[in-house]
Amino acid sequence: MIRSVVQGCGAYLPERIVTNDELAKKMETSDEWIQQRTGIKQRHIAADGEFTSHLALKAAERALAHAGLDGADLDLIVLATATPDETFPATATVVQKALGMHKGAAFDLQAVCAGFVYGVSVADSMIKNGLAGTAMVIGAETFSRILDWNDRGTCVLFGDGAGAIVLKGEQGAGTSADRGILANALHSDGRQHDILYVDGGPSSTRTTGFLRMEGKEVFKHAVVNMAAVVGEVLGKAGLEAKDIDWLVPHQANKRIIDSTGRKLGLAPEKVVVTVDKHANTSAASIPLALDTAVKDGRIKKGDLTLLEGIGGGLAWGASLIRW
Ligand code: UT7
């Protein structure tokens, strides 16, 4: 049986850090409000001329170095992003060229904040079906470019960044004790479009548009759907919450993260939290958090790691990985 096994991970954050206090100088907000409601203390913002592909490339290079591979070893890049460099071609092809990967396929995937778990699921399916052998899954965003900086209800919540993992198809026994991706679960509900969307696009307005969100509504759906999907993915793998070593959730709001951790009965130290430092980086948030916990020594080979995320669409999902 073929398993998609993680070979390495990497991440990159733009140099410029913007604190809550810095935002409070420009708009009616405060460090206290932002921290109390979300847990966010700061975010990284891309420099002028620094694009999603630049962040993605740096994360991808670091993931390859961590895996001991180079671009020529890859035959698939799935880049999850809602903020591509251009309307087309796929930003993944820009990264493909820069990595010196001249075979296989590279494409973008759009599932906003759930993009990374969607990307992991798609790459895993392609590996299992023989369409790819070694795959890079990247989540990369420059959300600062689609924020309405006059809307304090949204602009304080997001940041820019990128993270990536390398997966390789390996033959194995296929039990839940073996390394690799054990199970995935994906969902979307297009009826919830109006609570989180961007009010522009090439076909509708010919503009890029700005992010619009009814935060309270999204919050309610997030709490309910995250609890359900983590239960679903554990059930698919025949495992229970007590088996989880690490929960690596989408980093939108500390209160949503805490709620999922509590419902799973997990000790807080088993939940990886980076929302304080990175804010919500959409598709990049899970691989950024993963990379943080792998590189600081928390997540080790063989640990049962649960990823979950939800965002515009609404779209949500979870992946269970024996790291
Ligand atoms: O990644 C995609 C998924 N997204 C999410 O998961 C986001 C989910 N939602 C949330 O995280 C929260 O709903 C928010 C953090 C967005 C908002 O928290 P909330 O507790 O739901 O606050 P609220 O939107 O109901 O706003 C409460 C008050 C309002 O004032 P009034 O009407 O009570 O007088 C807002 O005008 O806070 C005000 N407010 C602010 N005050 C200071 C809104 N934004 C700000 C701000 N600074 N930046």
XYZ file of N, CA and C in Angstrom, residues 23-259:
711
model
N -0.737 49.550 14.586
C -2.042 49.718 13.930
C -2.906 50.723 14.685
N -2.797 50.698 16.021
C -3.624 51.592 16.851
C -3.282 53.065 16.632
N -2.100 53.306 16.073
C -1.727 54.700 15.757
C -2.429 55.181 14.496
N -2.891 54.224 13.668
C -3.464 54.593 12.369
C -4.976 54.462 12.335
N -5.568 53.727 13.294
C -7.023 53.500 13.261
C -7.553 53.338 14.672
N -8.890 53.391 14.795
C -9.570 53.257 16.091
C -9.540 51.804 16.561
N -8.416 51.388 17.097
C -8.333 50.044 17.657
C -7.329 50.074 18.790
N -7.130 48.948 19.454
C -6.164 48.914 20.549
C -5.554 47.519 20.644
N -4.351 47.468 21.198
C -3.683 46.188 21.440
C -4.581 45.317 22.318
N -5.221 45.937 23.304
C -6.078 45.197 24.240
C -7.245 44.528 23.502
N -7.947 45.300 22.636
C -9.096 44.729 21.902
C -8.638 43.557 21.040
N -7.557 43.778 20.279
C -7.120 42.735 19.330
C -6.686 41.481 20.096
N -5.917 41.662 21.156
C -5.452 40.479 21.909
C -6.601 39.752 22.592
N -7.516 40.519 23.196
C -8.635 39.879 23.902
C -9.530 39.084 22.964
N -9.840 39.669 21.794
C -10.792 39.000 20.879
C -10.164 37.899 20.054
N -8.821 37.999 19.814
C -8.217 37.083 18.838
C -6.947 36.378 19.319
N -6.237 36.948 20.266
C -4.925 36.419 20.667
C -3.775 36.940 19.824
N -4.083 37.784 18.826
C -3.032 38.297 17.920
C -2.258 39.441 18.600
N -0.907 39.359 18.496
C -0.066 40.441 19.025
C 0.621 41.219 17.902
N 0.898 40.521 16.818
C 1.631 41.125 15.702
C 1.372 40.315 14.441
N 1.773 40.868 13.289
C 1.685 40.139 12.026
C 2.869 40.577 11.152
N 3.233 39.731 10.181
C 4.288 40.091 9.223
C 3.606 40.581 7.947
N 4.174 41.628 7.346
C 3.574 42.202 6.137
C 4.634 42.242 5.030
N 4.264 41.738 3.843
C 5.207 41.684 2.714
C 5.611 43.098 2.274
N 6.873 43.213 1.852
C 7.387 44.498 1.354
C 6.804 44.779 -0.029
N 6.823 46.054 -0.433
C 6.442 46.396 -1.801
C 7.309 45.562 -2.747
N 6.697 44.973 -3.743
C 7.470 44.176 -4.706
C 7.738 42.754 -4.243
N 7.309 42.412 -3.032
C 7.448 41.034 -2.534
C 6.109 40.334 -2.750
N 6.104 39.339 -3.622
C 4.854 38.696 -4.039
C 4.655 37.354 -3.326
N 3.470 36.803 -3.496
C 3.167 35.470 -2.955
C 4.198 34.441 -3.449
N 4.585 34.529 -4.720
C 5.552 33.543 -5.252
C 6.896 33.648 -4.541
N 7.286 34.878 -4.151
C 8.578 35.034 -3.457
C 8.532 34.350 -2.088
N 7.421 34.540 -1.372
C 7.284 33.905 -0.054
C 7.234 32.382 -0.228
N 6.440 31.946 -1.232
C 6.277 30.502 -1.477
C 7.615 29.857 -1.822
N 8.397 30.528 -2.653
C 9.684 29.968 -3.072
C 10.612 29.783 -1.877
N 10.674 30.787 -1.005
C 11.577 30.672 0.159
C 11.133 29.524 1.064
N 9.819 29.397 1.291
C 9.323 28.287 2.123
C 9.640 26.947 1.451
N 9.449 26.890 0.125
C 9.695 25.644 -0.624
C 11.171 25.257 -0.567
N 12.066 26.240 -0.718
C 13.511 25.944 -0.659
C 13.892 25.392 0.712
N 13.308 25.981 1.744
C 13.618 25.511 3.104
C 13.068 24.103 3.333
N 11.888 23.819 2.780
C 11.304 22.481 2.934
C 12.165 21.443 2.198
N 12.646 21.807 1.007
C 13.512 20.877 0.257
C 14.805 20.626 1.010
N 15.405 21.691 1.564
C 16.655 21.532 2.324
C 16.419 20.619 3.527
N 15.291 20.811 4.211
C 14.961 19.996 5.386
C 14.767 18.526 4.984
N 14.235 18.319 3.771
C 13.989 16.956 3.280
C 15.237 16.330 2.661
N 16.278 17.143 2.439
C 17.478 16.634 1.765
C 17.238 16.353 0.288
N 16.347 17.127 -0.316
C 16.016 16.946 -1.739
C 16.260 18.249 -2.483
N 16.184 18.217 -3.824
C 16.147 19.478 -4.549
C 15.018 19.488 -5.562
N 14.828 20.652 -6.192
C 13.653 20.857 -7.034
C 13.468 19.784 -8.094
N 14.586 19.277 -8.611
C 14.513 18.285 -9.688
C 13.897 16.966 -9.202
N 13.851 16.757 -7.880
C 13.265 15.516 -7.337
C 11.738 15.558 -7.301
N 11.165 16.767 -7.457
C 9.710 16.898 -7.344
C 9.022 16.586 -8.668
N 7.818 16.003 -8.592
C 7.010 15.928 -9.807
C 5.610 16.501 -9.601
N 5.419 17.194 -8.482
C 4.136 17.871 -8.268
C 4.320 19.036 -7.295
N 3.751 20.182 -7.659
C 3.625 21.297 -6.698
C 2.156 21.685 -6.653
N 1.588 21.651 -5.457
C 0.234 22.173 -5.241
C 0.397 23.395 -4.348
N 0.029 24.560 -4.896
C 0.195 25.802 -4.137
C -1.182 26.334 -3.756
N -1.495 26.279 -2.469
C -2.774 26.789 -1.989
C -2.637 28.284 -1.738
N -3.443 29.069 -2.437
C -3.406 30.517 -2.234
C -4.705 31.152 -2.716
N -5.102 32.223 -2.043
C -6.208 33.061 -2.520
C -5.669 34.387 -3.018
N -4.335 34.539 -2.957
C -3.695 35.790 -3.374
C -2.548 35.488 -4.343
N -2.895 34.953 -5.543
C -1.851 34.624 -6.525
C -1.182 35.901 -7.050
N 0.031 35.742 -7.606
C 0.731 36.897 -8.186
C -0.116 37.527 -9.287
N -0.646 36.685 -10.158
C -1.413 37.139 -11.320
C -2.681 36.298 -11.419
N -3.661 36.779 -12.211
C -4.883 35.989 -12.397
C -4.528 34.643 -13.035
N -3.674 34.645 -14.033
C -3.033 33.413 -14.492
C -1.686 33.762 -15.058
N -0.749 32.847 -15.217
C -0.831 31.434 -14.882
C -0.725 31.195 -13.374
N -0.823 29.949 -13.003
C -0.735 29.573 -11.593
C 0.596 30.037 -11.002
N 0.526 30.610 -9.823
C 1.745 31.007 -9.101
C 2.651 29.796 -8.884
N 2.061 28.622 -8.783
C 2.848 27.382 -8.615
C 3.850 27.200 -9.746
N 3.503 27.668 -10.970
C 4.434 27.487 -12.091
C 5.625 28.442 -11.977
N 5.418 29.584 -11.325
C 6.538 30.517 -11.077
C 7.522 29.850 -10.105
N 6.966 29.216 -9.083
C 7.801 28.517 -8.097
C 8.493 27.323 -8.765
N 7.754 26.600 -9.616
C 8.312 25.444 -10.327
C 9.585 25.837 -11.082
N 9.480 26.928 -11.847
C 10.638 27.389 -12.640
C 11.810 27.745 -11.721
N 11.512 28.511 -10.677
C 12.581 28.980 -9.784
C 13.257 27.828 -9.043
N 12.522 26.727 -8.840
C 13.114 25.564 -8.152
C 13.888 24.659 -9.106
N 13.854 24.984 -10.407
C 14.554 24.138 -11.382
C 13.860 22.806 -11.583
N 12.532 22.812 -11.440
C 11.755 21.578 -11.628
C 11.150 21.636 -13.031
N 11.630 20.756 -13.924
C 11.211 20.864 -15.324
C 10.332 19.701 -15.764
N 9.803 18.960 -14.787
C 8.908 17.847 -15.141
C 7.678 17.902 -14.239
N 6.752 17.026 -14.484
C 5.591 16.929 -13.604
C 4.625 18.084 -13.783
N 3.873 18.384 -12.724
C 2.807 19.383 -12.813
C 2.845 20.318 -11.616
N 2.440 21.574 -11.881
C 2.356 22.557 -10.798
C 1.088 23.358 -11.009
N 0.275 23.458 -9.977
C -0.960 24.241 -10.116
C -1.355 24.863 -8.781
N -2.214 25.887 -8.869
C -2.723 26.542 -7.662
C -4.044 25.909 -7.265
N -4.321 25.995 -5.991
C -5.565 25.466 -5.455
C -6.176 26.565 -4.578
N -7.473 26.788 -4.743
C -8.113 27.905 -4.052
C -9.183 27.384 -3.093
N -8.828 27.322 -1.822
C -9.830 26.997 -0.800
C -9.593 27.896 0.418
N -9.069 29.088 0.140
C -8.799 30.139 1.133
C -8.104 29.532 2.372
N -8.658 29.731 3.558
C -7.956 29.309 4.787
C -7.912 27.797 4.948
N -8.771 27.076 4.206
C -8.718 25.612 4.233
C -7.774 25.097 3.149
N -7.128 25.996 2.416
C -6.330 25.623 1.247
C -5.244 24.607 1.540
N -4.597 24.722 2.692
C -3.493 23.792 2.950
C -4.004 22.373 3.149
N -5.083 22.195 3.919
C -5.589 20.814 4.085
C -6.172 20.300 2.766
N -6.765 21.169 1.981
C -7.207 20.743 0.640
C -5.992 20.305 -0.191
N -4.927 21.086 -0.131
C -3.711 20.776 -0.897
C -3.100 19.455 -0.475
N -3.042 19.228 0.822
C -2.501 17.965 1.341
C -3.358 16.802 0.843
N -4.679 16.957 0.875
C -5.582 15.879 0.436
C -5.413 15.581 -1.043
N -5.316 16.641 -1.853
C -5.177 16.463 -3.306
C -3.836 15.797 -3.628
N -2.759 16.289 -3.018
C -1.435 15.706 -3.285
C -1.404 14.243 -2.831
N -2.003 13.974 -1.666
C -2.053 12.597 -1.140
C -2.799 11.682 -2.120
N -3.941 12.162 -2.625
C -4.722 11.348 -3.573
C -3.919 11.096 -4.847
N -3.215 12.127 -5.333
C -2.443 11.967 -6.570
C -1.294 10.984 -6.371
N -0.659 11.058 -5.211
C 0.431 10.109 -4.914
C -0.128 8.688 -4.863
N -1.248 8.525 -4.170
C -1.818 7.166 -4.020
C -2.294 6.602 -5.353
N -2.679 7.508 -6.278
C -3.161 7.055 -7.585
C -2.054 6.959 -8.633
N -0.809 7.176 -8.218
C 0.311 7.038 -9.144
C 0.513 8.236 -10.060
N -0.166 9.357 -9.778
C -0.002 10.557 -10.612
C 1.211 11.377 -10.206
N 1.745 11.123 -9.030
C 2.938 11.838 -8.564
C 3.694 10.935 -7.603
N 5.021 11.169 -7.535
C 5.838 10.400 -6.602
C 6.283 11.238 -5.418
N 6.777 12.442 -5.735
C 7.254 13.352 -4.687
C 6.591 14.705 -4.903
N 5.879 15.176 -3.899
C 5.048 16.374 -4.063
C 5.384 17.433 -3.020
N 5.305 18.678 -3.456
C 5.439 19.815 -2.540
C 4.051 20.427 -2.389
N 3.609 20.588 -1.148
C 2.360 21.316 -0.890
C 2.735 22.612 -0.186
N 2.315 23.721 -0.781
C 2.670 25.041 -0.234
C 1.384 25.791 0.099
N 1.390 26.495 1.211
C 0.347 27.484 1.489
C 1.041 28.832 1.538
N 0.652 29.775 0.693
C 1.357 31.067 0.642
C 0.355 32.183 0.371
N 0.483 33.264 1.110
C -0.488 34.359 0.969
C 0.145 35.732 1.197
N -0.394 36.701 0.470
C -0.140 38.121 0.764
C -1.508 38.773 0.973
N -2.157 38.404 2.080
C -3.496 38.936 2.357
C -3.488 40.445 2.581
N -2.320 41.001 2.937
C -2.263 42.459 3.158
C -2.718 43.218 1.911
N -2.621 42.564 0.732
C -2.977 43.221 -0.536
C -4.483 43.230 -0.784
N -5.233 42.394 -0.062
C -6.692 42.362 -0.282
C -7.455 42.818 0.967
N -6.744 43.508 1.856
C -7.425 44.028 3.053
C -7.870 45.455 2.810
N -9.044 45.780 3.335
C -9.522 47.160 3.342
C -8.974 47.788 4.618
N -7.922 48.575 4.468
C -7.239 49.124 5.652
C -8.071 50.196 6.357
N -9.282 50.475 5.813
C -10.213 51.363 6.529
C -11.245 50.561 7.317
N -11.194 49.234 7.232
C -12.153 48.389 7.954
C -11.436 47.723 9.133
N -11.552 48.334 10.299
C -10.816 47.825 11.469
C -11.304 46.436 11.888
N -12.530 46.083 11.471
C -13.092 44.780 11.840
C -12.397 43.621 11.135
N -11.676 43.904 10.035
C -10.980 42.818 9.325
C -9.469 43.040 9.220
N -9.035 44.296 8.998
C -7.621 44.480 8.619
C -6.644 44.129 9.738
N -7.098 44.151 10.989
C -6.184 43.846 12.100
C -5.952 42.337 12.260
N -6.726 41.540 11.520
C -6.752 40.096 11.795
C -5.750 39.281 10.975
N -5.253 39.847 9.880
C -4.523 39.020 8.906
C -3.053 39.415 8.770
N -2.268 38.482 8.213
C -0.854 38.735 7.954
C -0.419 37.966 6.712
N 0.854 38.130 6.337
C 1.411 37.477 5.147
C 2.420 36.400 5.566
N 2.603 35.400 4.718
C 3.593 34.356 5.018
C 3.417 33.153 4.117
N 4.274 32.154 4.332
C 4.213 30.927 3.526
C 4.796 29.754 4.306
N 4.266 28.577 4.025
C 4.812 27.350 4.614
C 4.641 26.217 3.615
N 5.460 25.170 3.761
C 5.428 24.081 2.773
C 5.831 22.762 3.411
N 5.306 21.679 2.853
C 5.809 20.343 3.226
C 6.100 19.550 1.944
N 7.018 18.601 2.077
C 7.321 17.683 0.970
C 6.791 16.304 1.344
N 6.036 15.703 0.424
C 5.472 14.370 0.624
C 6.056 13.417 -0.404
N 6.293 12.165 0.019
C 6.818 11.170 -0.929
C 6.025 9.882 -0.777
N 5.672 9.295 -1.906
C 4.971 8.018 -1.867
C 5.915 6.899 -1.454
N 5.538 6.175 -0.386
C 6.379 5.059 0.074
C 5.507 3.838 0.299
N 6.046 2.682 -0.027
C 5.327 1.427 0.225
C 5.398 1.109 1.709
N 4.288 0.698 2.286
C 4.314 0.352 3.712
C 3.162 -0.562 4.051
N 3.123 -0.951 5.331
C 2.073 -1.859 5.774
C 0.715 -1.161 5.803
N 0.735 0.125 6.034
C -0.520 0.883 5.972
C -1.344 0.837 7.244
N -0.729 0.580 8.395
C -1.483 0.646 9.648
C -1.410 2.072 10.190
N -2.224 2.358 11.221
C -2.217 3.720 11.765
C -0.942 4.016 12.546
N -0.128 2.977 12.794
C 1.151 3.199 13.479
C 2.255 3.553 12.486
N 2.010 3.332 11.169
C 3.020 3.645 10.155
C 2.989 5.132 9.826
N 4.154 5.661 9.457
C 4.236 7.083 9.118
C 3.447 7.380 7.842
N 3.000 8.654 7.737
C 2.324 9.105 6.520
C 0.953 9.686 6.795
N 0.298 10.093 5.712
C -1.042 10.659 5.846
C -2.029 9.518 6.059
N -2.752 9.556 7.183
C -3.662 8.458 7.538
C -5.057 8.687 6.989
N -5.520 9.937 7.015
C -6.887 10.216 6.549
C -7.067 11.701 6.307
N -7.977 12.013 5.390
C -8.341 13.406 5.110
C -9.860 13.515 5.076
N -10.378 14.706 5.382
C -11.821 14.969 5.232
C -11.978 16.410 4.745
N -12.753 16.578 3.666
C -12.956 17.915 3.096
C -14.448 18.215 2.993
N -14.793 19.499 3.194
C -16.191 19.926 3.065
C -16.245 21.359 2.548
N -17.380 21.702 1.935
C -17.656 23.116 1.663
C -19.162 23.316 1.692
N -19.565 24.571 1.871
C -20.985 24.912 1.895
C -21.152 26.296 1.266
N -21.445 26.283 -0.048
C -21.545 27.526 -0.819
C -22.662 28.447 -0.359
N -23.590 27.940 0.444
C -24.666 28.811 0.954
C -24.127 29.885 1.891
N -22.917 29.672 2.397
C -22.350 30.628 3.367
C -21.439 31.661 2.699
N -21.549 31.818 1.385
C -20.697 32.760 0.652
C -20.611 34.136 1.297
N -21.784 34.679 1.669
C -21.835 36.097 2.046
C -21.168 36.441 3.376
N -20.813 35.453 4.171
C -20.214 35.797 5.467
C -18.694 35.939 5.384
N -18.108 35.521 4.244
C -16.646 35.678 4.083
C -16.296 35.572 2.598
N -15.954 36.715 1.986
C -15.659 36.714 0.552
C -14.830 37.956 0.213
N -14.368 38.013 -1.037
C -13.679 39.207 -1.532
C -14.577 39.842 -2.591
N -14.820 41.149 -2.470
C -15.819 41.787 -3.335
C -15.224 42.236 -4.680
N -14.466 41.363 -5.291
C -13.911 41.660 -6.614
C -13.366 40.400 -7.239
N -12.970 40.516 -8.527
C -12.411 39.357 -9.220
C -12.417 39.630 -10.704
N -11.595 38.876 -11.467
C -11.452 39.169 -12.889
C -12.760 39.094 -13.671
N -13.638 38.172 -13.324
C -14.854 37.991 -14.118
C -15.996 38.902 -13.674
N -16.014 39.267 -12.402
C -17.146 40.052 -11.898
C -16.898 41.554 -11.964
N -15.786 42.008 -11.472
C -15.560 43.466 -11.368
C -14.294 43.937 -12.077
N -13.486 42.994 -12.543
C -12.174 43.291 -13.135
C -11.251 44.024 -12.161
N -11.564 43.942 -10.886
C -10.676 44.488 -9.861
C -10.310 43.340 -8.929
N -9.376 43.606 -8.030
C -8.993 42.550 -7.098
C -9.975 42.468 -5.940
N -10.495 43.617 -5.523
C -11.475 43.633 -4.440
C -10.845 43.551 -3.061
N -11.725 43.633 -2.047
C -11.276 43.580 -0.652
C -12.034 42.517 0.118
N -11.377 42.003 1.133
C -11.974 40.966 1.979
C -13.138 41.548 2.790
N -14.250 40.826 2.812
C -15.421 41.223 3.607
C -15.799 40.057 4.502
N -16.062 40.337 5.766
C -16.358 39.225 6.686
C -17.351 39.634 7.756
N -18.315 38.744 7.987
C -19.161 38.867 9.174
C -18.550 37.946 10.223
N -17.647 38.529 11.021
C -16.805 37.745 11.922
C -17.574 36.837 12.866
N -18.628 37.378 13.466
C -19.373 36.584 14.460
C -19.975 35.329 13.836
N -20.529 35.484 12.612
C -21.131 34.327 11.916
C -20.066 33.294 11.584
N -18.928 33.763 11.054
C -17.850 32.822 10.706
C -17.389 32.085 11.966
N -17.276 32.832 13.046
C -16.850 32.255 14.324
C -17.741 31.061 14.707
N -19.067 31.268 14.624
C -20.018 30.206 15.016
C -19.827 28.958 14.156
N -19.747 29.149 12.838
C -19.551 28.000 11.940
C -18.212 27.312 12.220
N -17.185 28.113 12.495
C -15.845 27.550 12.716
C -15.857 26.606 13.913
N -16.448 27.042 14.994
C -16.450 26.234 16.214
C -17.171 24.901 15.977
N -18.327 24.948 15.324
C -19.122 23.733 15.097
C -18.436 22.814 14.071
N -18.015 23.397 12.937
C -17.462 22.569 11.858
C -16.102 21.961 12.198
N -15.296 22.707 12.960
C -13.979 22.156 13.319
C -14.144 20.955 14.236
N -15.054 21.052 15.205
C -15.274 19.920 16.115
C -15.741 18.695 15.318
N -16.638 18.926 14.343
C -17.175 17.799 13.569
C -16.105 17.166 12.681
N -15.322 17.989 11.996
C -14.386 17.422 11.013
C -13.204 16.718 11.678
N -12.789 17.185 12.850
C -11.701 16.457 13.522
C -12.204 15.087 13.997
N -13.460 15.014 14.432
C -14.051 13.726 14.808
C -14.138 12.810 13.598
N -14.516 13.386 12.467
C -14.667 12.594 11.239
C -13.332 11.974 10.807
N -12.288 12.779 10.814
C -11.002 12.286 10.301
C -10.401 11.253 11.261
N -10.618 11.449 12.564
C -10.147 10.448 13.530
C -10.887 9.125 13.305
N -12.208 9.222 13.096
C -13.016 8.028 12.853
C -12.548 7.282 11.621
N -12.220 8.023 10.546
C -11.747 7.381 9.312
C -10.479 6.574 9.557
N -9.624 7.080 10.454
C -8.351 6.395 10.718
C -8.477 5.364 11.834
N -9.668 5.262 12.422
C -9.858 4.311 13.525
C -9.120 4.722 14.786
N -8.975 6.045 14.981
C -8.242 6.536 16.156
C -9.156 7.424 17.005
N -8.666 7.775 18.188
C -9.460 8.601 19.095
C -8.667 9.844 19.490
N -9.393 10.804 20.065
C -8.756 12.073 20.454
C -7.565 11.844 21.390
N -7.673 10.823 22.246
C -6.581 10.583 23.212
C -5.275 10.142 22.516
N -5.391 9.703 21.236
C -4.198 9.275 20.498
C -3.403 10.452 19.923
N -4.018 11.631 19.890
C -3.394 12.782 19.223
C -2.202 13.302 20.026
N -1.072 13.458 19.331
C 0.079 14.090 19.983
C 0.038 15.602 19.808
N -0.378 16.061 18.613
C -0.365 17.495 18.328
C -1.568 17.902 17.492
N -2.240 18.943 17.944
C -3.259 19.591 17.110
C -2.618 20.837 16.508
N -2.631 20.903 15.165
C -2.072 22.076 14.474
C -3.208 22.725 13.690
N -3.938 23.630 14.340
C -5.126 24.207 13.719
C -4.815 25.426 12.869
N -5.756 25.776 12.000
C -5.700 27.067 11.305
C -5.679 28.167 12.360
N -4.825 29.160 12.128
C -4.588 30.181 13.151
C -5.373 31.447 12.821
N -6.672 31.433 13.142
C -7.494 32.626 12.900
C -7.787 33.349 14.196
N -8.051 32.579 15.237
C -8.506 33.192 16.475
C -8.221 32.209 17.616
N -7.539 32.699 18.638
C -7.160 31.837 19.772
C -8.392 31.220 20.428
N -9.517 31.944 20.405
C -10.722 31.410 21.062
C -11.282 30.205 20.288
N -11.196 30.251 18.947
C -11.656 29.101 18.142
C -10.715 27.911 18.375
N -9.423 28.186 18.398
C -8.423 27.129 18.621
C -8.654 26.467 19.981
N -8.856 27.296 21.014
C -9.070 26.757 22.374
C -10.326 25.892 22.421
N -11.368 26.342 21.711
C -12.630 25.607 21.725
C -12.434 24.207 21.119
